[in-house]
Amino acid sequence: MKNLFSIFFIALFAFVNAQDKDAKETANRFFYELTFKPKKDSAKLDKVITILDITDKNRSVYQDYTVIAQDSIMKVEIEAMKKAGVMKDLSKSIKMPKISARIYKFYPSMKIQYVDKVANGFTPASIGYNSDLKFNWKILNDKQKIGEYNTQRATTEFGGRTWTAWFTTDIPFQDGPYKFWGLPGLIVKIEDDAKNYSWVLQGNKKIKDYTEFSYVENLMHATGGKVKELPRDKFEKTFNDFKKDPFASVRPMMTQEMLSKSIPGMDGTIGDMMKKQEKQYKDFYNANDNPIEPDYGKVNTGNVEKTGVEK
């Protein structure tokens, strides 16, 4: 889990390609606090704010809020870099996110697209898989107030876990965090029975000039391009290969002379920076061995999921 941007490449591409994209959407943004257990053999829990943006373009986008929340800081830092004419190690200025993937649901079919990034030479490339996931919810009579919302309980099986959701008909979106959807109202809270993953709605607001990408991503252009759609098994293999060797596609392009060059405004050489970034990638991926869907390849009891490339 995580949108682990390479700090060096953020600085490089933001510095070279700085220009904004036009926002053409509005969205209802719902903030969910995710509490999760990253390691199977540890009781330690982690937390992150995630967002579900339901747009006026008949889709929703779920993602980590960490980078987007720092847009104003990043804008100041990048403008200062441009003015000074030197790059800067942005890892000293920003907090890194914990979730890399974006999850799109397209209304009214509710086709789900799961998208993540891998390296493609010196730029990130978006890869993803599509699925038609239908949840078999059991709606119960139990009701409770969660925050300001009147909610009702429902349960389902998904990804090898048993889930309990509390939804509200006060908000007429049949959506929720991550891939969850299909109840007669917005999901306010959902967690698995072992409490490995738990989302709770914390608030919402209207976004007038909506863009799903952060300020830095818009500058880089990398995430605004077309998603390379793969069958899920090929997606998993490609992403796992990337996690094992994040710079496999970059290394052949780098000569020893290039690696030994210093970077104005930053400590060390290009080779030093690449080693630092590679360690950050591997440390992150090794920190989580408890996925949301531990049994994704198995039949989801009571649910139907068809995956593959949309034709």
Tab-separated table of C-alpha atoms in Angstrom:
chain	number	residue	atom	x	y	z
A	1	MET	CA	0.000	0.000	0.000
A	2	LYS	CA	1.365	3.374	-0.941
A	3	ASN	CA	1.923	5.936	-3.595
A	4	LEU	CA	5.660	5.943	-2.887
A	5	PHE	CA	6.861	8.699	-5.182
A	6	SER	CA	10.558	8.925	-5.930
A	7	ILE	CA	11.523	12.219	-4.314
A	8	PHE	CA	14.336	12.713	-6.789
A	9	PHE	CA	12.063	12.225	-9.801
A	10	ILE	CA	9.365	14.439	-8.285
A	11	ALA	CA	11.883	17.239	-8.019
A	12	LEU	CA	13.301	16.607	-11.472
A	13	PHE	CA	10.054	16.513	-13.420
A	14	ALA	CA	8.274	19.177	-11.418
A	15	PHE	CA	11.288	21.420	-11.982
A	16	VAL	CA	11.453	20.783	-15.727
A	17	ASN	CA	7.805	20.396	-16.671
A	18	ALA	CA	6.000	22.754	-14.316
A	19	GLN	CA	2.580	23.624	-15.696
A	20	ASP	CA	-0.917	23.139	-14.342
A	21	LYS	CA	-3.769	21.108	-15.778
A	22	ASP	CA	-7.241	22.506	-16.011
A	23	ALA	CA	-9.752	21.083	-13.569
A	24	LYS	CA	-13.095	20.414	-15.215
A	25	GLU	CA	-15.055	18.539	-12.578
A	26	THR	CA	-16.778	19.009	-9.261
A	27	ALA	CA	-16.915	16.317	-6.616
A	28	ASN	CA	-18.347	15.322	-3.263
A	29	ARG	CA	-15.307	14.378	-1.148
A	30	PHE	CA	-15.779	11.923	1.719
A	31	PHE	CA	-12.943	11.558	4.235
A	32	TYR	CA	-12.382	8.096	5.715
A	33	GLU	CA	-9.897	7.320	8.457
A	34	LEU	CA	-8.378	3.927	7.704
A	35	THR	CA	-6.963	1.995	10.656
A	36	PHE	CA	-5.067	-1.076	9.523
A	37	LYS	CA	-2.669	-3.779	10.662
A	38	PRO	CA	0.289	-3.853	8.224
A	39	LYS	CA	1.994	-6.961	9.653
A	40	LYS	CA	0.254	-10.286	10.236
A	41	ASP	CA	2.402	-11.187	13.234
A	42	SER	CA	2.163	-7.832	14.996
A	43	ALA	CA	-0.605	-6.095	16.919
A	44	LYS	CA	0.682	-2.675	15.826
A	45	LEU	CA	-1.882	-0.555	13.967
A	46	ASP	CA	-1.343	2.268	11.499
A	47	LYS	CA	-3.687	5.068	10.425
A	48	VAL	CA	-4.134	7.205	7.334
A	49	ILE	CA	-6.815	9.532	5.980
A	50	THR	CA	-8.215	8.346	2.657
A	51	ILE	CA	-10.753	10.019	0.397
A	52	LEU	CA	-13.644	8.905	-1.760
A	53	ASP	CA	-14.404	11.539	-4.398
A	54	ILE	CA	-17.765	11.086	-6.111
A	55	THR	CA	-17.590	13.285	-9.185
A	56	ASP	CA	-20.099	14.828	-11.557
A	57	LYS	CA	-18.586	12.715	-14.361
A	58	ASN	CA	-20.332	9.502	-13.251
A	59	ARG	CA	-17.441	7.981	-11.372
A	60	SER	CA	-15.807	7.832	-7.957
A	61	VAL	CA	-12.109	7.871	-7.080
A	62	TYR	CA	-10.698	6.372	-3.877
A	63	GLN	CA	-7.120	7.161	-2.781
A	64	ASP	CA	-4.746	8.239	-0.022
A	65	TYR	CA	-5.207	11.900	0.954
A	66	THR	CA	-1.655	12.467	2.268
A	67	VAL	CA	-0.032	14.010	-0.824
A	68	ILE	CA	-3.096	15.998	-1.905
A	69	ALA	CA	-3.332	17.468	1.611
A	70	GLN	CA	0.171	18.916	1.154
A	71	ASP	CA	-0.500	20.604	-2.193
A	72	SER	CA	0.018	24.128	-0.842
A	73	ILE	CA	3.355	23.154	0.756
A	74	MET	CA	4.530	21.478	-2.438
A	75	LYS	CA	3.557	24.468	-4.563
A	76	VAL	CA	5.652	26.788	-2.373
A	77	GLU	CA	8.637	24.397	-2.439
A	78	ILE	CA	8.550	23.897	-6.207
A	79	GLU	CA	8.137	27.604	-6.951
A	80	ALA	CA	11.162	28.242	-4.719
A	81	MET	CA	13.173	25.622	-6.640
A	82	LYS	CA	12.291	27.232	-9.961
A	83	LYS	CA	13.201	30.686	-8.698
A	84	ALA	CA	16.544	29.527	-7.248
A	85	GLY	CA	17.381	27.391	-10.279
A	86	VAL	CA	18.377	24.367	-8.191
A	87	MET	CA	16.651	21.182	-7.125
A	88	LYS	CA	15.897	20.195	-3.556
A	89	ASP	CA	15.370	16.939	-1.683
A	90	LEU	CA	11.619	17.185	-1.108
A	91	SER	CA	11.639	14.249	1.322
A	92	LYS	CA	12.643	16.801	3.961
A	93	SER	CA	9.494	18.827	3.299
A	94	ILE	CA	6.627	16.361	2.877
A	95	LYS	CA	5.039	13.373	4.545
A	96	MET	CA	4.910	10.274	2.379
A	97	PRO	CA	1.593	8.474	1.712
A	98	LYS	CA	0.811	4.909	2.771
A	99	ILE	CA	-1.416	3.853	-0.126
A	100	SER	CA	-0.308	3.822	-3.736
A	101	ALA	CA	-3.383	2.576	-5.566
A	102	ARG	CA	-6.337	4.516	-6.887
A	103	ILE	CA	-9.649	2.733	-7.237
A	104	TYR	CA	-12.193	3.968	-9.753
A	105	LYS	CA	-15.865	2.992	-9.872
A	106	PHE	CA	-17.749	3.947	-12.999
A	107	TYR	CA	-21.475	4.709	-12.645
A	108	PRO	CA	-23.969	3.207	-13.288
A	109	SER	CA	-22.291	-0.102	-14.216
A	110	MET	CA	-19.996	0.099	-11.161
A	111	LYS	CA	-17.138	-1.425	-13.120
A	112	ILE	CA	-14.090	-1.167	-10.868
A	113	GLN	CA	-10.635	-0.213	-12.076
A	114	TYR	CA	-7.660	-0.699	-9.739
A	115	VAL	CA	-4.647	1.418	-10.748
A	116	ASP	CA	-1.102	1.600	-9.414
A	117	LYS	CA	2.260	2.840	-10.661
A	118	VAL	CA	5.510	1.201	-11.678
A	119	ALA	CA	8.693	2.706	-13.103
A	120	ASN	CA	8.961	3.053	-16.862
A	121	GLY	CA	12.470	4.331	-17.364
A	122	PHE	CA	12.659	7.702	-15.617
A	123	THR	CA	8.890	8.223	-15.367
A	124	PRO	CA	6.102	6.463	-13.467
A	125	ALA	CA	3.659	4.451	-15.579
A	126	SER	CA	0.097	3.614	-14.583
A	127	ILE	CA	-1.018	-0.007	-14.810
A	128	GLY	CA	-4.354	-1.412	-13.750
A	129	TYR	CA	-6.926	-4.160	-13.938
A	130	ASN	CA	-10.698	-4.039	-14.321
A	131	SER	CA	-13.258	-6.081	-12.428
A	132	ASP	CA	-17.003	-6.472	-12.249
A	133	LEU	CA	-17.454	-7.104	-8.549
A	134	LYS	CA	-20.929	-7.712	-7.176
A	135	PHE	CA	-21.211	-7.921	-3.389
A	136	ASN	CA	-23.766	-10.232	-1.827
A	137	TRP	CA	-24.804	-8.110	1.162
A	138	LYS	CA	-26.917	-9.415	4.017
A	139	ILE	CA	-28.777	-6.397	5.398
A	140	LEU	CA	-29.635	-6.757	9.095
A	141	ASN	CA	-32.063	-4.927	11.363
A	142	ASP	CA	-29.361	-3.518	13.662
A	143	LYS	CA	-29.137	0.262	13.657
A	144	GLN	CA	-26.871	2.784	15.358
A	145	LYS	CA	-25.816	6.415	15.127
A	146	ILE	CA	-22.247	6.928	13.922
A	147	GLY	CA	-21.252	10.560	14.152
A	148	GLU	CA	-24.134	12.520	12.652
A	149	TYR	CA	-25.453	9.642	10.564
A	150	ASN	CA	-28.201	7.105	11.243
A	151	THR	CA	-26.832	3.800	10.019
A	152	GLN	CA	-27.870	0.195	9.471
A	153	ARG	CA	-25.746	-2.937	9.590
A	154	ALA	CA	-24.879	-5.263	6.700
A	155	THR	CA	-22.378	-8.094	6.249
A	156	THR	CA	-20.580	-9.761	3.357
A	157	GLU	CA	-17.635	-12.012	2.481
A	158	PHE	CA	-14.857	-10.597	0.323
A	159	GLY	CA	-11.218	-11.382	-0.394
A	160	GLY	CA	-10.956	-14.029	2.312
A	161	ARG	CA	-12.395	-11.839	5.063
A	162	THR	CA	-15.815	-11.351	6.668
A	163	TRP	CA	-16.881	-7.705	6.616
A	164	THR	CA	-19.408	-5.710	8.631
A	165	ALA	CA	-20.586	-2.415	7.180
A	166	TRP	CA	-22.775	0.363	8.554
A	167	PHE	CA	-24.479	2.409	5.845
A	168	THR	CA	-26.716	5.468	5.821
A	169	THR	CA	-29.599	6.241	3.518
A	170	ASP	CA	-29.146	9.910	4.504
A	171	ILE	CA	-26.498	10.085	1.755
A	172	PRO	CA	-27.910	8.527	-1.428
A	173	PHE	CA	-24.656	7.233	-2.934
A	174	GLN	CA	-24.403	3.452	-3.145
A	175	ASP	CA	-20.647	3.629	-2.700
A	176	GLY	CA	-17.938	3.327	-0.075
A	177	PRO	CA	-14.186	3.185	0.525
A	178	TYR	CA	-11.861	0.872	-1.388
A	179	LYS	CA	-13.882	-1.459	-3.704
A	180	PHE	CA	-16.961	-1.633	-1.465
A	181	TRP	CA	-20.335	-0.608	-2.873
A	182	GLY	CA	-23.881	-1.880	-3.427
A	183	LEU	CA	-25.755	-0.912	-0.259
A	184	PRO	CA	-28.781	1.430	-0.382
A	185	GLY	CA	-26.730	4.390	0.834
A	186	LEU	CA	-23.170	5.464	1.569
A	187	ILE	CA	-20.998	3.201	3.734
A	188	VAL	CA	-20.127	5.112	6.919
A	189	LYS	CA	-18.057	2.386	8.570
A	190	ILE	CA	-16.721	-0.983	7.406
A	191	GLU	CA	-14.272	-3.421	8.989
A	192	ASP	CA	-13.350	-7.088	8.833
A	193	ASP	CA	-14.120	-9.368	11.755
A	194	ALA	CA	-10.453	-9.497	12.876
A	195	LYS	CA	-10.151	-5.708	12.605
A	196	ASN	CA	-7.210	-5.872	10.214
A	197	TYR	CA	-8.806	-3.062	8.207
A	198	SER	CA	-11.366	-0.526	9.420
A	199	TRP	CA	-12.667	2.566	7.625
A	200	VAL	CA	-14.743	5.234	9.404
A	201	LEU	CA	-16.245	8.293	7.720
A	202	GLN	CA	-14.909	11.485	9.302
A	203	GLY	CA	-16.540	14.196	7.202
A	204	ASN	CA	-17.199	15.494	3.711
A	205	LYS	CA	-17.067	18.628	1.571
A	206	LYS	CA	-17.812	19.844	-1.934
A	207	ILE	CA	-14.843	20.311	-4.309
A	208	LYS	CA	-15.568	22.836	-7.063
A	209	ASP	CA	-12.410	22.679	-9.184
A	210	TYR	CA	-11.763	18.983	-8.844
A	211	THR	CA	-8.753	17.053	-10.062
A	212	GLU	CA	-8.005	13.557	-8.848
A	213	PHE	CA	-4.259	14.216	-8.985
A	214	SER	CA	-2.066	16.128	-6.586
A	215	TYR	CA	-0.252	19.312	-7.577
A	216	VAL	CA	3.001	17.401	-8.114
A	217	GLU	CA	1.343	14.676	-10.190
A	218	ASN	CA	-0.231	17.263	-12.434
A	219	LEU	CA	3.188	18.821	-12.974
A	220	MET	CA	4.772	15.491	-13.798
A	221	HIS	CA	2.086	14.557	-16.342
A	222	ALA	CA	2.907	10.935	-15.539
A	223	THR	CA	-0.369	9.940	-13.914
A	224	GLY	CA	-2.597	11.819	-16.291
A	225	GLY	CA	-1.819	9.480	-19.135
A	226	LYS	CA	-3.618	6.351	-20.238
A	227	VAL	CA	-3.695	3.386	-17.886
A	228	LYS	CA	-2.195	0.202	-19.288
A	229	GLU	CA	-4.931	-2.339	-18.580
A	230	LEU	CA	-3.840	-5.882	-17.750
A	231	PRO	CA	-5.540	-9.090	-16.616
A	232	ARG	CA	-5.278	-9.183	-12.844
A	233	ASP	CA	-2.765	-12.041	-12.720
A	234	LYS	CA	-0.427	-10.167	-15.080
A	235	PHE	CA	-0.946	-6.963	-13.098
A	236	GLU	CA	0.057	-8.760	-9.891
A	237	LYS	CA	3.175	-10.221	-11.508
A	238	THR	CA	4.231	-6.866	-12.988
A	239	PHE	CA	3.713	-5.057	-9.704
A	240	ASN	CA	5.481	-7.752	-7.662
A	241	ASP	CA	8.457	-7.606	-10.031
A	242	PHE	CA	8.565	-3.839	-9.554
A	243	LYS	CA	8.528	-4.194	-5.760
A	244	LYS	CA	11.476	-6.598	-5.892
A	245	ASP	CA	13.558	-4.334	-8.164
A	246	PRO	CA	12.078	-0.798	-8.399
A	247	PHE	CA	14.813	0.532	-10.687
A	248	ALA	CA	15.062	-2.414	-13.079
A	249	SER	CA	13.925	-0.241	-16.003
A	250	VAL	CA	16.156	2.683	-15.006
A	251	ARG	CA	19.432	0.911	-14.293
A	252	PRO	CA	20.263	-0.028	-17.930
A	253	MET	CA	19.908	3.626	-18.909
A	254	MET	CA	22.439	4.863	-16.372
A	255	THR	CA	26.168	4.938	-17.147
A	256	GLN	CA	28.777	5.039	-14.397
A	257	GLU	CA	29.547	8.618	-15.421
A	258	MET	CA	25.904	9.620	-14.958
A	259	LEU	CA	25.682	7.875	-11.569
A	260	SER	CA	28.747	9.729	-10.306
A	261	LYS	CA	27.397	13.204	-11.149
A	262	SER	CA	26.420	15.472	-8.287
A	263	ILE	CA	22.995	17.132	-8.110
A	264	PRO	CA	22.959	20.937	-7.585
A	265	GLY	CA	21.130	21.774	-4.382
A	266	MET	CA	21.027	18.152	-3.183
A	267	ASP	CA	23.446	16.055	-1.146
A	268	GLY	CA	25.340	13.304	-2.928
A	269	THR	CA	25.416	11.963	-6.462
A	270	ILE	CA	22.662	10.662	-8.708
A	271	GLY	CA	23.800	7.151	-7.779
A	272	ASP	CA	23.510	7.977	-4.066
A	273	MET	CA	20.003	9.331	-4.576
A	274	MET	CA	18.927	6.238	-6.505
A	275	LYS	CA	20.221	3.975	-3.725
A	276	LYS	CA	18.326	6.030	-1.173
A	277	GLN	CA	15.125	5.823	-3.168
A	278	GLU	CA	15.482	2.103	-3.801
A	279	LYS	CA	15.855	1.508	-0.061
A	280	GLN	CA	12.730	3.603	0.616
A	281	TYR	CA	10.729	1.559	-1.872
A	282	LYS	CA	11.867	-1.784	-0.465
A	283	ASP	CA	11.459	-0.726	3.165
A	284	PHE	CA	7.896	0.317	2.453
A	285	TYR	CA	6.855	-2.818	0.604
A	286	ASN	CA	8.510	-5.084	3.162
A	287	ALA	CA	6.597	-3.299	5.926
A	288	ASN	CA	3.237	-4.696	4.811
A	289	ASP	CA	2.497	-8.405	4.463
A	290	ASN	CA	-1.194	-8.217	5.361
A	291	PRO	CA	-3.158	-7.269	2.206
A	292	ILE	CA	-6.822	-6.289	2.210
A	293	GLU	CA	-7.614	-9.245	-0.060
A	294	PRO	CA	-5.407	-12.138	1.140
A	295	ASP	CA	-7.400	-14.671	-0.916
A	296	TYR	CA	-7.987	-12.596	-4.048
A	297	GLY	CA	-7.382	-15.563	-6.372
A	298	LYS	CA	-10.002	-17.699	-4.674
A	299	VAL	CA	-13.758	-17.611	-5.147
A	300	ASN	CA	-15.329	-14.936	-2.943
A	301	THR	CA	-18.097	-16.668	-1.022
A	302	GLY	CA	-21.413	-15.219	-2.096
A	303	ASN	CA	-19.834	-12.616	-4.366
A	304	VAL	CA	-19.174	-12.560	-8.096
A	305	GLU	CA	-16.023	-11.002	-9.486
A	306	LYS	CA	-14.950	-11.048	-13.106
A	307	THR	CA	-11.531	-9.571	-13.794
A	308	GLY	CA	-9.606	-8.786	-16.931
A	309	VAL	CA	-9.112	-6.155	-19.568
A	310	GLU	CA	-12.185	-4.196	-20.594
A	311	LYS	CA	-12.911	-4.665	-24.306
